[in-house]
């Protein structure tokens, strides 16, 4: 079922490339929100003072504190340096997911190409930091804990790692497509009242999928950088 999209009003944009435009629009929106957040932070003593009321500064304080606690819980002490990375992953996916709840707006993460690209980023990210952290010894964990089983563990470990970006992308894209399709069907059938329930469910799914993706990224990075 084809859905109406405001992006297709742009010359040259079709249903085949609309998610590229959606990704660019969301990236631009996040850049603007980030600049506004930096401006709201202030400088000097003002920057370190907690927000006294609900504001953009207060939102980012709660957001970053939540990501910090989650990162410490998953990766342990000394993991604060990863907070900007995981904050960016979570915020982009969450905002992209939520944009799909707006009528006439495509969520870029609904498209398998976008979600797979984020999965590939995670894949190269944790392998890069794994090699940076452990050097050539990083590749030893592909051989398993027992040397005489290396011939069996190596192909199993390689397949396990190769499918990770695909599983991340398929999970994200599939769940969003399913949720937004259900929302669209019930909105068309019963335009008033009933869709509120599915909007609430959609909000929950959007946030949970961003959280699951980020959590798995943390776990993969923790496994890649763990010191034997």
Coordinates of N, CA and C in Angstrom, one line a residue:
X1 N 0.8 -1.2 0.0 CA 0.0 0.0 0.0 C 0.9 1.2 0.0
X2 N 0.7 2.1 -1.0 CA 1.5 3.3 -1.1 C 0.9 4.4 -0.2
X3 N 1.8 5.1 0.5 CA 1.3 6.1 1.4 C 1.7 7.5 0.9
X4 N 0.8 8.5 1.2 CA 1.1 9.8 0.7 C 2.3 10.4 1.4
X5 N 3.1 11.1 0.7 CA 4.3 11.7 1.3 C 4.5 13.2 0.8
X6 N 4.7 14.1 1.7 CA 5.0 15.5 1.3 C 6.3 15.6 0.5
X7 N 7.2 14.7 0.8 CA 8.5 14.7 0.1 C 8.4 14.5 -1.4
X8 N 7.3 13.8 -1.8 CA 7.2 13.5 -3.2 C 6.7 14.7 -4.0
X9 N 6.4 15.8 -3.3 CA 6.1 17.1 -4.0 C 7.3 17.7 -4.5
X10 N 8.5 17.3 -4.0 CA 9.8 17.9 -4.4 C 10.1 17.3 -5.8
X11 N 10.4 18.1 -6.8 CA 10.7 17.6 -8.1 C 11.8 16.6 -8.1
X12 N 11.6 15.5 -8.8 CA 12.6 14.4 -8.9 C 12.5 13.4 -7.8
X13 N 11.7 13.6 -6.8 CA 11.6 12.7 -5.7 C 10.4 11.7 -6.0
X14 N 10.7 10.4 -5.9 CA 9.7 9.4 -6.1 C 9.7 8.5 -5.0
X15 N 8.8 7.5 -5.0 CA 8.7 6.5 -3.9 C 10.0 5.7 -3.8
X16 N 10.8 5.7 -4.9 CA 12.0 4.9 -4.9 C 13.2 5.6 -4.2
X17 N 13.2 6.9 -4.1 CA 14.3 7.6 -3.5 C 13.8 8.6 -2.4
X18 N 12.5 8.5 -2.0 CA 12.0 9.4 -1.0 C 12.7 9.2 0.4
X19 N 13.2 8.0 0.7 CA 13.8 7.8 2.0 C 15.2 8.5 2.1
X20 N 15.8 8.7 0.9 CA 17.1 9.5 0.9 C 16.8 10.9 1.3
X21 N 15.7 11.5 0.8 CA 15.3 12.8 1.1 C 15.0 12.9 2.6
X22 N 14.2 11.9 3.1 CA 13.8 11.8 4.5 C 15.0 11.8 5.4
X23 N 16.1 11.0 5.0 CA 17.3 10.9 5.8 C 18.0 12.3 5.8
X24 N 18.1 13.0 4.7 CA 18.7 14.3 4.6 C 18.0 15.3 5.4
X25 N 16.7 15.3 5.3 CA 15.8 16.2 6.1 C 16.0 16.0 7.6
X26 N 16.0 14.7 8.0 CA 16.2 14.4 9.4 C 17.6 14.8 9.9
X27 N 18.6 14.6 9.1 CA 19.9 15.0 9.5 C 20.0 16.5 9.7
X28 N 19.4 17.3 8.7 CA 19.4 18.7 8.8 C 18.7 19.2 10.1
X29 N 17.5 18.5 10.4 CA 16.7 18.9 11.5 C 17.5 18.7 12.8
X30 N 18.2 17.5 12.9 CA 19.0 17.2 14.1 C 20.2 18.2 14.3
X31 N 20.8 18.6 13.2 CA 21.9 19.6 13.2 C 21.3 20.9 13.8
X32 N 20.2 21.3 13.4 CA 19.5 22.6 13.9 C 19.2 22.4 15.3
X33 N 18.6 21.3 15.7 CA 18.2 21.1 17.1 C 19.5 21.1 18.0
X34 N 20.6 20.4 17.5 CA 21.8 20.4 18.3 C 22.4 21.8 18.4
X35 N 22.4 22.6 17.4 CA 22.9 24.0 17.5 C 22.0 24.8 18.5
X36 N 20.7 24.6 18.4 CA 19.8 25.3 19.4 C 20.1 24.8 20.8
X37 N 20.4 23.5 21.0 CA 20.7 23.0 22.3 C 22.0 23.6 22.8
X38 N 23.0 23.7 21.9 CA 24.3 24.3 22.3 C 24.1 25.8 22.7
X39 N 23.3 26.5 22.0 CA 23.0 27.9 22.3 C 22.3 28.0 23.6
X40 N 21.3 27.1 23.9 CA 20.6 27.1 25.1 C 21.5 26.7 26.3
X41 N 22.6 26.0 26.1 CA 23.5 25.6 27.2 C 24.1 26.8 27.8
X42 N 24.5 27.8 27.0 CA 25.1 29.0 27.5 C 26.6 28.7 27.7
X43 N 27.3 29.5 28.5 CA 28.7 29.4 28.7 C 29.1 29.7 30.1
X44 N 30.3 29.4 30.5 CA 30.7 29.7 31.9 C 29.9 28.9 32.9
X45 N 29.6 29.6 34.0 CA 28.9 29.0 35.1 C 27.4 28.6 34.7
X46 N 26.9 29.4 33.7 CA 25.5 29.1 33.3 C 25.4 27.7 32.6
X47 N 26.5 27.3 32.0 CA 26.5 26.0 31.3 C 26.5 24.8 32.2
X48 N 27.0 25.0 33.4 CA 27.1 23.8 34.4 C 25.9 23.9 35.4
X49 N 25.1 24.9 35.3 CA 23.9 25.0 36.2 C 22.8 24.2 35.6
X50 N 22.1 23.3 36.4 CA 21.0 22.5 35.9 C 19.9 23.4 35.5
X51 N 19.1 23.0 34.5 CA 18.0 23.8 34.0 C 16.9 23.8 35.2
X52 N 16.4 25.0 35.4 CA 15.4 25.1 36.5 C 14.0 24.8 36.1
X53 N 13.7 24.7 34.8 CA 12.4 24.4 34.3 C 12.5 23.6 33.0
X54 N 11.3 23.1 32.5 CA 11.3 22.4 31.2 C 11.8 23.3 30.1
X55 N 12.8 22.9 29.4 CA 13.4 23.6 28.3 C 14.2 22.7 27.5
X56 N 14.7 23.3 26.4 CA 15.6 22.5 25.5 C 16.8 22.0 26.2
X57 N 17.4 22.9 27.0 CA 18.5 22.6 27.9 C 18.2 21.5 28.8
X58 N 17.0 21.6 29.5 CA 16.6 20.6 30.4 C 16.4 19.2 29.7
X59 N 15.9 19.2 28.5 CA 15.6 18.0 27.8 C 17.0 17.3 27.5
X60 N 18.0 18.0 27.0 CA 19.2 17.4 26.7 C 20.0 17.0 27.9
X61 N 19.8 17.7 29.1 CA 20.4 17.2 30.3 C 19.9 15.9 30.7
X62 N 18.6 15.7 30.7 CA 17.9 14.4 31.0 C 18.3 13.3 30.0
X63 N 18.3 13.7 28.7 CA 18.7 12.8 27.7 C 20.1 12.2 27.9
X64 N 21.1 13.1 28.0 CA 22.5 12.7 28.1 C 22.7 12.0 29.4
X65 N 22.1 12.4 30.5 CA 22.2 11.7 31.8 C 21.7 10.3 31.7
X66 N 20.6 10.1 30.9 CA 20.0 8.7 30.7 C 21.0 7.9 29.9
X67 N 21.5 8.4 28.8 CA 22.5 7.7 28.0 C 23.8 7.3 28.8
X68 N 24.2 8.3 29.6 CA 25.4 8.1 30.5 C 25.2 6.9 31.4
X69 N 24.0 6.9 32.1 CA 23.7 5.8 33.0 C 23.6 4.5 32.3
X70 N 23.0 4.5 31.1 CA 22.8 3.2 30.4 C 24.2 2.7 29.9
X71 N 25.1 3.6 29.4 CA 26.4 3.2 29.0 C 27.2 2.7 30.1
X72 N 27.1 3.3 31.3 CA 27.9 2.8 32.5 C 27.3 1.4 32.9
X73 N 26.0 1.2 32.8 CA 25.4 0.0 33.2 C 25.8 -1.2 32.3
X74 N 26.0 -0.9 31.0 CA 26.3 -1.9 30.0 C 27.8 -2.1 29.9
X75 N 28.6 -1.0 29.9 CA 30.0 -1.1 29.6 C 30.9 -0.9 30.8
X76 N 30.3 -0.5 31.9 CA 31.1 -0.3 33.1 C 31.8 1.0 33.3
X77 N 32.5 1.2 34.3 CA 33.2 2.5 34.6 C 34.2 2.8 33.5
X78 N 34.4 4.1 33.3 CA 35.4 4.5 32.3 C 34.8 4.5 30.9
X79 N 33.5 4.3 30.8 CA 32.9 4.3 29.4 C 32.2 5.6 29.0
X80 N 32.5 6.7 29.8 CA 31.9 8.0 29.5 C 32.3 8.5 28.1
X81 N 33.5 8.1 27.6 CA 33.9 8.6 26.3 C 33.1 8.1 25.2
X82 N 32.3 7.1 25.4 CA 31.4 6.6 24.4 C 30.0 7.2 24.4
X83 N 29.7 8.1 25.3 CA 28.4 8.7 25.4 C 28.1 9.5 24.2
X84 N 29.0 10.4 23.7 CA 28.6 11.1 22.4 C 28.2 10.2 21.3
X85 N 28.9 9.1 21.1 CA 28.7 8.2 20.0 C 27.3 7.5 20.1
X86 N 27.0 7.0 21.3 CA 25.7 6.3 21.5 C 24.6 7.3 21.6
X87 N 24.8 8.5 22.1 CA 23.8 9.5 22.1 C 23.4 9.9 20.6
X88 N 24.4 10.0 19.7 CA 24.1 10.3 18.3 C 23.3 9.2 17.7
X89 N 23.7 7.9 17.9 CA 23.0 6.8 17.3 C 21.5 6.7 17.8
X90 N 21.4 6.8 19.1 CA 20.0 6.8 19.7 C 19.1 7.9 19.2
X91 N 19.7 9.1 19.2 CA 18.9 10.3 18.9 C 18.5 10.3 17.5
X92 N 19.4 9.9 16.6 CA 19.1 9.9 15.1 C 18.0 8.9 14.9
X93 N 18.1 7.7 15.4 CA 17.1 6.6 15.2 C 15.8 7.0 15.8
X94 N 15.8 7.5 17.0 CA 14.6 7.9 17.7 C 13.8 9.0 16.9
X95 N 14.5 10.0 16.5 CA 13.9 11.1 15.8 C 13.4 10.7 14.5
X96 N 14.1 9.8 13.8 CA 13.7 9.3 12.5 C 12.5 8.4 12.6
X97 N 12.5 7.6 13.7 CA 11.3 6.7 13.9 C 10.1 7.6 14.2
X98 N 10.2 8.6 15.1 CA 9.1 9.4 15.5 C 8.5 10.2 14.3
X99 N 9.4 10.6 13.4 CA 8.9 11.4 12.3 C 7.9 10.6 11.4
X100 N 8.0 9.3 11.4 CA 7.1 8.5 10.6 C 5.7 8.5 11.2
X101 N 5.5 8.9 12.4 CA 4.2 9.0 13.0 C 3.4 10.2 12.5
X102 N 4.1 11.2 11.9 CA 3.5 12.4 11.4 C 2.9 12.1 10.0
X103 N 1.6 12.5 9.8 CA 1.0 12.2 8.4 C 1.8 12.9 7.3
X104 N 2.0 12.1 6.3 CA 2.7 12.6 5.1 C 4.2 12.7 5.2
X105 N 4.8 12.2 6.3 CA 6.2 12.2 6.5 C 6.8 10.8 6.6
X106 N 7.8 10.5 5.8 CA 8.4 9.2 5.8 C 9.5 9.1 6.8
X107 N 9.6 8.0 7.6 CA 10.7 7.8 8.5 C 11.8 7.1 7.7
X108 N 13.0 7.7 7.6 CA 14.1 7.1 6.8 C 14.4 5.8 7.3
X109 N 14.3 5.5 8.6 CA 14.6 4.2 9.2 C 13.7 3.1 8.8
X110 N 12.5 3.4 8.2 CA 11.6 2.4 7.7 C 12.3 1.7 6.5
X111 N 13.1 2.4 5.8 CA 13.7 1.8 4.6 C 14.9 0.9 5.0
X112 N 15.0 -0.3 4.4 CA 16.0 -1.2 4.8 C 17.4 -0.7 4.4
X113 N 17.5 0.2 3.4 CA 18.8 0.7 3.0 C 19.4 1.6 4.1
X114 N 18.5 2.4 4.7 CA 18.9 3.3 5.7 C 19.3 2.6 7.0
X115 N 18.4 1.7 7.4 CA 18.6 0.9 8.6 C 19.8 0.0 8.5
X116 N 20.0 -0.6 7.3 CA 21.2 -1.4 7.1 C 22.5 -0.6 7.1
X117 N 22.4 0.7 6.6 CA 23.6 1.6 6.6 C 24.0 1.9 8.1
X118 N 23.0 2.1 9.0 CA 23.3 2.3 10.4 C 23.9 1.1 11.0
X119 N 23.3 -0.1 10.6 CA 23.9 -1.3 11.1 C 25.3 -1.6 10.7
X120 N 25.6 -1.2 9.4 CA 27.0 -1.3 8.9 C 27.9 -0.4 9.7
X121 N 27.4 0.8 10.0 CA 28.2 1.8 10.7 C 28.6 1.2 12.1
X122 N 27.6 0.6 12.8 CA 27.9 0.0 14.0 C 28.9 -1.2 13.9
X123 N 28.7 -2.0 12.8 CA 29.7 -3.1 12.6 C 31.1 -2.6 12.4
X124 N 31.3 -1.6 11.6 CA 32.7 -1.1 11.3 C 33.2 -0.4 12.6
X125 N 32.3 0.3 13.3 CA 32.7 1.0 14.5 C 33.2 0.1 15.5
X126 N 32.5 -1.0 15.9 CA 33.0 -1.8 17.0 C 34.2 -2.6 16.6
X127 N 34.3 -3.0 15.3 CA 35.5 -3.7 14.9 C 36.7 -2.8 14.8
X128 N 36.5 -1.5 14.4 CA 37.6 -0.5 14.4 C 38.2 -0.3 15.8
X129 N 37.3 -0.1 16.7 CA 37.7 0.2 18.1 C 38.3 -1.1 18.8
X130 N 37.7 -2.2 18.3 CA 38.3 -3.5 18.8 C 39.7 -3.7 18.4
X131 N 40.0 -3.4 17.2 CA 41.4 -3.5 16.7 C 42.3 -2.4 17.3
X132 N 41.7 -1.2 17.5 CA 42.5 -0.1 18.1 C 42.8 -0.5 19.6
X133 N 41.9 -1.1 20.2 CA 42.1 -1.5 21.6 C 43.0 -2.7 21.8
X134 N 42.8 -3.7 21.0 CA 43.6 -4.9 21.3 C 44.7 -5.2 20.3
X135 N 44.7 -4.5 19.2 CA 45.7 -4.7 18.2 C 45.4 -6.1 17.5
X136 N 46.4 -6.7 16.9 CA 46.2 -8.0 16.2 C 45.6 -9.1 17.1
X137 N 45.8 -8.9 18.5 CA 45.2 -9.9 19.4 C 43.7 -9.9 19.4
X138 N 43.1 -8.8 18.8 CA 41.6 -8.7 18.8 C 41.1 -9.9 18.0
X139 N 41.8 -10.3 16.9 CA 41.3 -11.4 16.1 C 41.3 -12.8 16.7
X140 N 42.0 -12.9 17.9 CA 42.1 -14.2 18.5 C 40.7 -14.7 19.0
X141 N 39.8 -13.7 19.4 CA 38.5 -14.1 19.9 C 37.6 -14.8 18.8
X142 N 38.0 -14.6 17.5 CA 37.3 -15.3 16.4 C 37.7 -16.8 16.5
X143 N 38.7 -17.2 17.2 CA 39.2 -18.6 17.1 C 38.6 -19.4 18.3
X144 N 37.9 -18.7 19.2 CA 37.4 -19.4 20.4 C 38.3 -19.6 21.5
X145 N 37.9 -20.1 22.7 CA 38.8 -20.2 23.8 C 39.7 -21.4 23.8
X146 N 39.4 -22.4 22.9 CA 40.1 -23.6 22.9 C 40.8 -23.7 21.5
X147 N 42.1 -23.8 21.5 CA 42.9 -23.7 20.2 C 42.5 -24.8 19.3
X148 N 42.3 -26.1 19.8 CA 42.0 -27.2 18.9 C 40.6 -27.2 18.3
X149 N 39.8 -26.2 18.7 CA 38.5 -26.0 18.1 C 38.4 -24.8 17.2
X150 N 39.6 -24.2 16.9 CA 39.6 -23.0 16.1 C 39.0 -23.2 14.7
X151 N 39.3 -24.4 14.2 CA 38.8 -24.7 12.8 C 37.2 -24.6 12.8
X152 N 36.6 -24.9 13.9 CA 35.1 -24.9 13.9 C 34.6 -23.5 14.3
X153 N 35.3 -22.9 15.3 CA 34.8 -21.6 15.8 C 35.0 -20.5 14.8
X154 N 36.1 -20.5 14.0 CA 36.3 -19.4 13.1 C 35.2 -19.1 12.1
X155 N 34.7 -20.1 11.4 CA 33.6 -19.9 10.5 C 32.3 -19.5 11.3
X156 N 32.1 -20.1 12.4 CA 30.9 -19.7 13.2 C 31.0 -18.2 13.7
X157 N 32.1 -17.8 14.2 CA 32.3 -16.4 14.6 C 32.2 -15.5 13.5
X158 N 32.8 -15.8 12.3 CA 32.7 -14.9 11.2 C 31.2 -14.7 10.7
X159 N 30.5 -15.8 10.6 CA 29.1 -15.7 10.2 C 28.3 -14.9 11.3
X160 N 28.6 -15.1 12.6 CA 27.9 -14.4 13.6 C 28.1 -12.9 13.5
X161 N 29.3 -12.5 13.2 CA 29.7 -11.1 13.0 C 29.1 -10.5 11.8
X162 N 29.1 -11.2 10.7 CA 28.7 -10.7 9.4 C 27.1 -10.5 9.4
X163 N 26.4 -11.3 10.1 CA 24.9 -11.1 10.1 C 24.5 -10.0 11.1
X164 N 25.4 -9.5 11.9 CA 25.0 -8.5 12.9 C 24.4 -7.3 12.3
X165 N 25.1 -6.6 11.3 CA 24.5 -5.4 10.7 C 23.1 -5.7 10.0
X166 N 23.0 -6.9 9.4 CA 21.8 -7.3 8.7 C 20.6 -7.5 9.7
X167 N 21.0 -8.1 10.9 CA 19.9 -8.4 11.9 C 19.5 -7.0 12.5
X168 N 20.5 -6.1 12.7 CA 20.1 -4.8 13.3 C 19.2 -4.0 12.3
X169 N 19.6 -4.0 11.0 CA 18.8 -3.3 10.1 C 17.5 -3.9 9.8
X170 N 17.4 -5.2 9.7 CA 16.1 -5.9 9.4 C 15.1 -5.7 10.6
X171 N 15.7 -5.8 11.8 CA 14.8 -5.6 13.0 C 14.2 -4.2 13.1
X172 N 15.1 -3.2 12.9 CA 14.6 -1.8 12.9 C 13.6 -1.5 11.8
X173 N 14.0 -1.9 10.6 CA 13.1 -1.6 9.5 C 11.8 -2.3 9.5
X174 N 11.9 -3.6 9.8 CA 10.7 -4.5 9.9 C 9.7 -4.1 10.9
X175 N 10.2 -3.8 12.1 CA 9.3 -3.4 13.2 C 8.6 -2.0 12.9
X176 N 9.4 -1.1 12.4 CA 8.8 0.2 12.0 C 7.8 0.1 10.9
X177 N 8.1 -0.7 9.9 CA 7.1 -0.8 8.8 C 5.8 -1.5 9.3
X178 N 6.0 -2.5 10.1 CA 4.8 -3.2 10.7 C 4.0 -2.2 11.5
X179 N 4.6 -1.5 12.4 CA 3.9 -0.5 13.3 C 3.2 0.6 12.5
X180 N 3.9 1.2 11.5 CA 3.3 2.3 10.8 C 2.3 1.8 9.8
X181 N 2.4 0.6 9.3 CA 1.4 0.1 8.5 C 0.1 -0.1 9.2
X182 N 0.2 -0.7 10.4 CA -1.0 -0.9 11.3 C -1.6 0.4 11.6
X183 N -0.8 1.4 12.0 CA -1.4 2.7 12.3 C -2.1 3.3 11.1
X184 N -1.5 3.2 9.9 CA -2.1 3.7 8.7 C -3.4 3.1 8.3
X185 N -3.5 1.7 8.5 CA -4.7 1.0 8.2 C -5.9 1.4 9.1
X186 N -5.6 1.5 10.4 CA -6.6 1.9 11.4 C -7.0 3.4 11.3
X187 N -6.1 4.2 10.9 CA -6.4 5.6 10.7 C -7.3 5.8 9.5
X188 N -7.1 5.0 8.4 CA -8.0 5.0 7.3 C -9.4 4.5 7.6
X189 N -9.4 3.4 8.4 CA -10.7 2.8 8.7 C -11.5 3.6 9.7
X190 N -10.9 4.1 10.7 CA -11.6 4.8 11.8 C -10.8 6.1 12.1
X191 N -11.0 7.2 11.4 CA -10.2 8.4 11.5 C -10.2 9.0 12.9
X192 N -11.2 8.8 13.7 CA -11.3 9.5 15.0 C -11.3 8.5 16.2
X193 N -10.6 8.9 17.2 CA -10.6 8.1 18.4 C -9.7 6.9 18.5
X194 N -10.0 5.9 17.7 CA -9.2 4.7 17.7 C -7.8 4.9 17.4
X195 N -7.4 5.7 16.4 CA -6.0 5.9 16.1 C -5.1 6.3 17.3
X196 N -5.7 7.0 18.3 CA -5.0 7.5 19.4 C -4.3 6.3 20.1
X197 N -5.0 5.2 20.2 CA -4.4 4.0 20.9 C -3.1 3.5 20.1
X198 N -3.2 3.5 18.8 CA -2.2 3.0 17.9 C -1.0 4.1 17.8
X199 N -1.4 5.4 18.0 CA -0.3 6.4 18.1 C 0.5 6.2 19.4
X200 N -0.2 5.8 20.4 CA 0.5 5.5 21.7 C 1.4 4.3 21.5
X201 N 0.9 3.3 20.9 CA 1.7 2.1 20.6 C 2.9 2.4 19.7
X202 N 2.6 3.2 18.7 CA 3.7 3.6 17.8 C 4.8 4.4 18.5
X203 N 4.4 5.3 19.4 CA 5.4 6.0 20.1 C 6.3 5.1 21.0
X204 N 5.6 4.1 21.6 CA 6.4 3.1 22.4 C 7.3 2.3 21.5
X205 N 6.9 1.9 20.3 CA 7.7 1.1 19.4 C 8.9 1.9 18.9
X206 N 8.7 3.1 18.6 CA 9.7 4.0 18.0 C 10.9 4.2 19.0
X207 N 10.5 4.4 20.3 CA 11.5 4.6 21.3 C 12.2 3.3 21.7
X208 N 11.4 2.2 21.8 CA 12.0 0.9 22.1 C 13.0 0.4 21.0
X209 N 12.6 0.6 19.8 CA 13.5 0.2 18.7 C 14.8 0.9 18.7
X210 N 14.8 2.2 19.0 CA 16.0 3.0 19.1 C 16.8 2.5 20.3
X211 N 16.2 2.2 21.4 CA 16.9 1.7 22.6 C 17.5 0.4 22.3
X212 N 16.8 -0.5 21.7 CA 17.3 -1.9 21.4 C 18.5 -1.8 20.5
X213 N 18.5 -1.0 19.5 CA 19.6 -0.8 18.5 C 20.8 -0.3 19.3
X214 N 20.6 0.7 20.1 CA 21.7 1.3 20.9 C 22.3 0.4 21.9
X215 N 21.4 -0.4 22.6 CA 21.9 -1.4 23.5 C 22.8 -2.4 22.9
X216 N 22.3 -2.9 21.7 CA 23.1 -4.0 21.0 C 24.4 -3.4 20.6
X217 N 24.4 -2.1 20.1 CA 25.7 -1.5 19.7 C 26.6 -1.4 20.9
X218 N 26.1 -1.1 22.1 CA 26.9 -1.0 23.3 C 27.5 -2.4 23.6
X219 N 26.7 -3.4 23.5 CA 27.1 -4.8 23.8 C 28.2 -5.2 22.9
X220 N 28.0 -5.0 21.6 CA 29.0 -5.3 20.6 C 30.4 -4.6 20.8
X221 N 30.3 -3.3 21.2 CA 31.5 -2.6 21.4 C 32.2 -3.1 22.7
X222 N 31.4 -3.4 23.7 CA 31.9 -3.9 25.0 C 32.6 -5.2 24.7
X223 N 32.0 -6.1 23.9 CA 32.6 -7.4 23.6 C 33.9 -7.2 22.8
X224 N 34.0 -6.2 22.0 CA 35.1 -6.0 21.1 C 36.3 -5.4 21.9
X225 N 36.0 -4.7 22.9 CA 37.1 -4.0 23.6 C 37.4 -4.5 25.0
X226 N 36.8 -5.7 25.3 CA 37.0 -6.3 26.6 C 38.4 -6.8 26.7
X227 N 39.0 -6.6 27.9 CA 40.4 -7.1 28.1 C 40.4 -8.4 28.7
X228 N 41.0 -9.4 28.1 CA 41.1 -10.7 28.7 C 42.0 -10.7 29.9

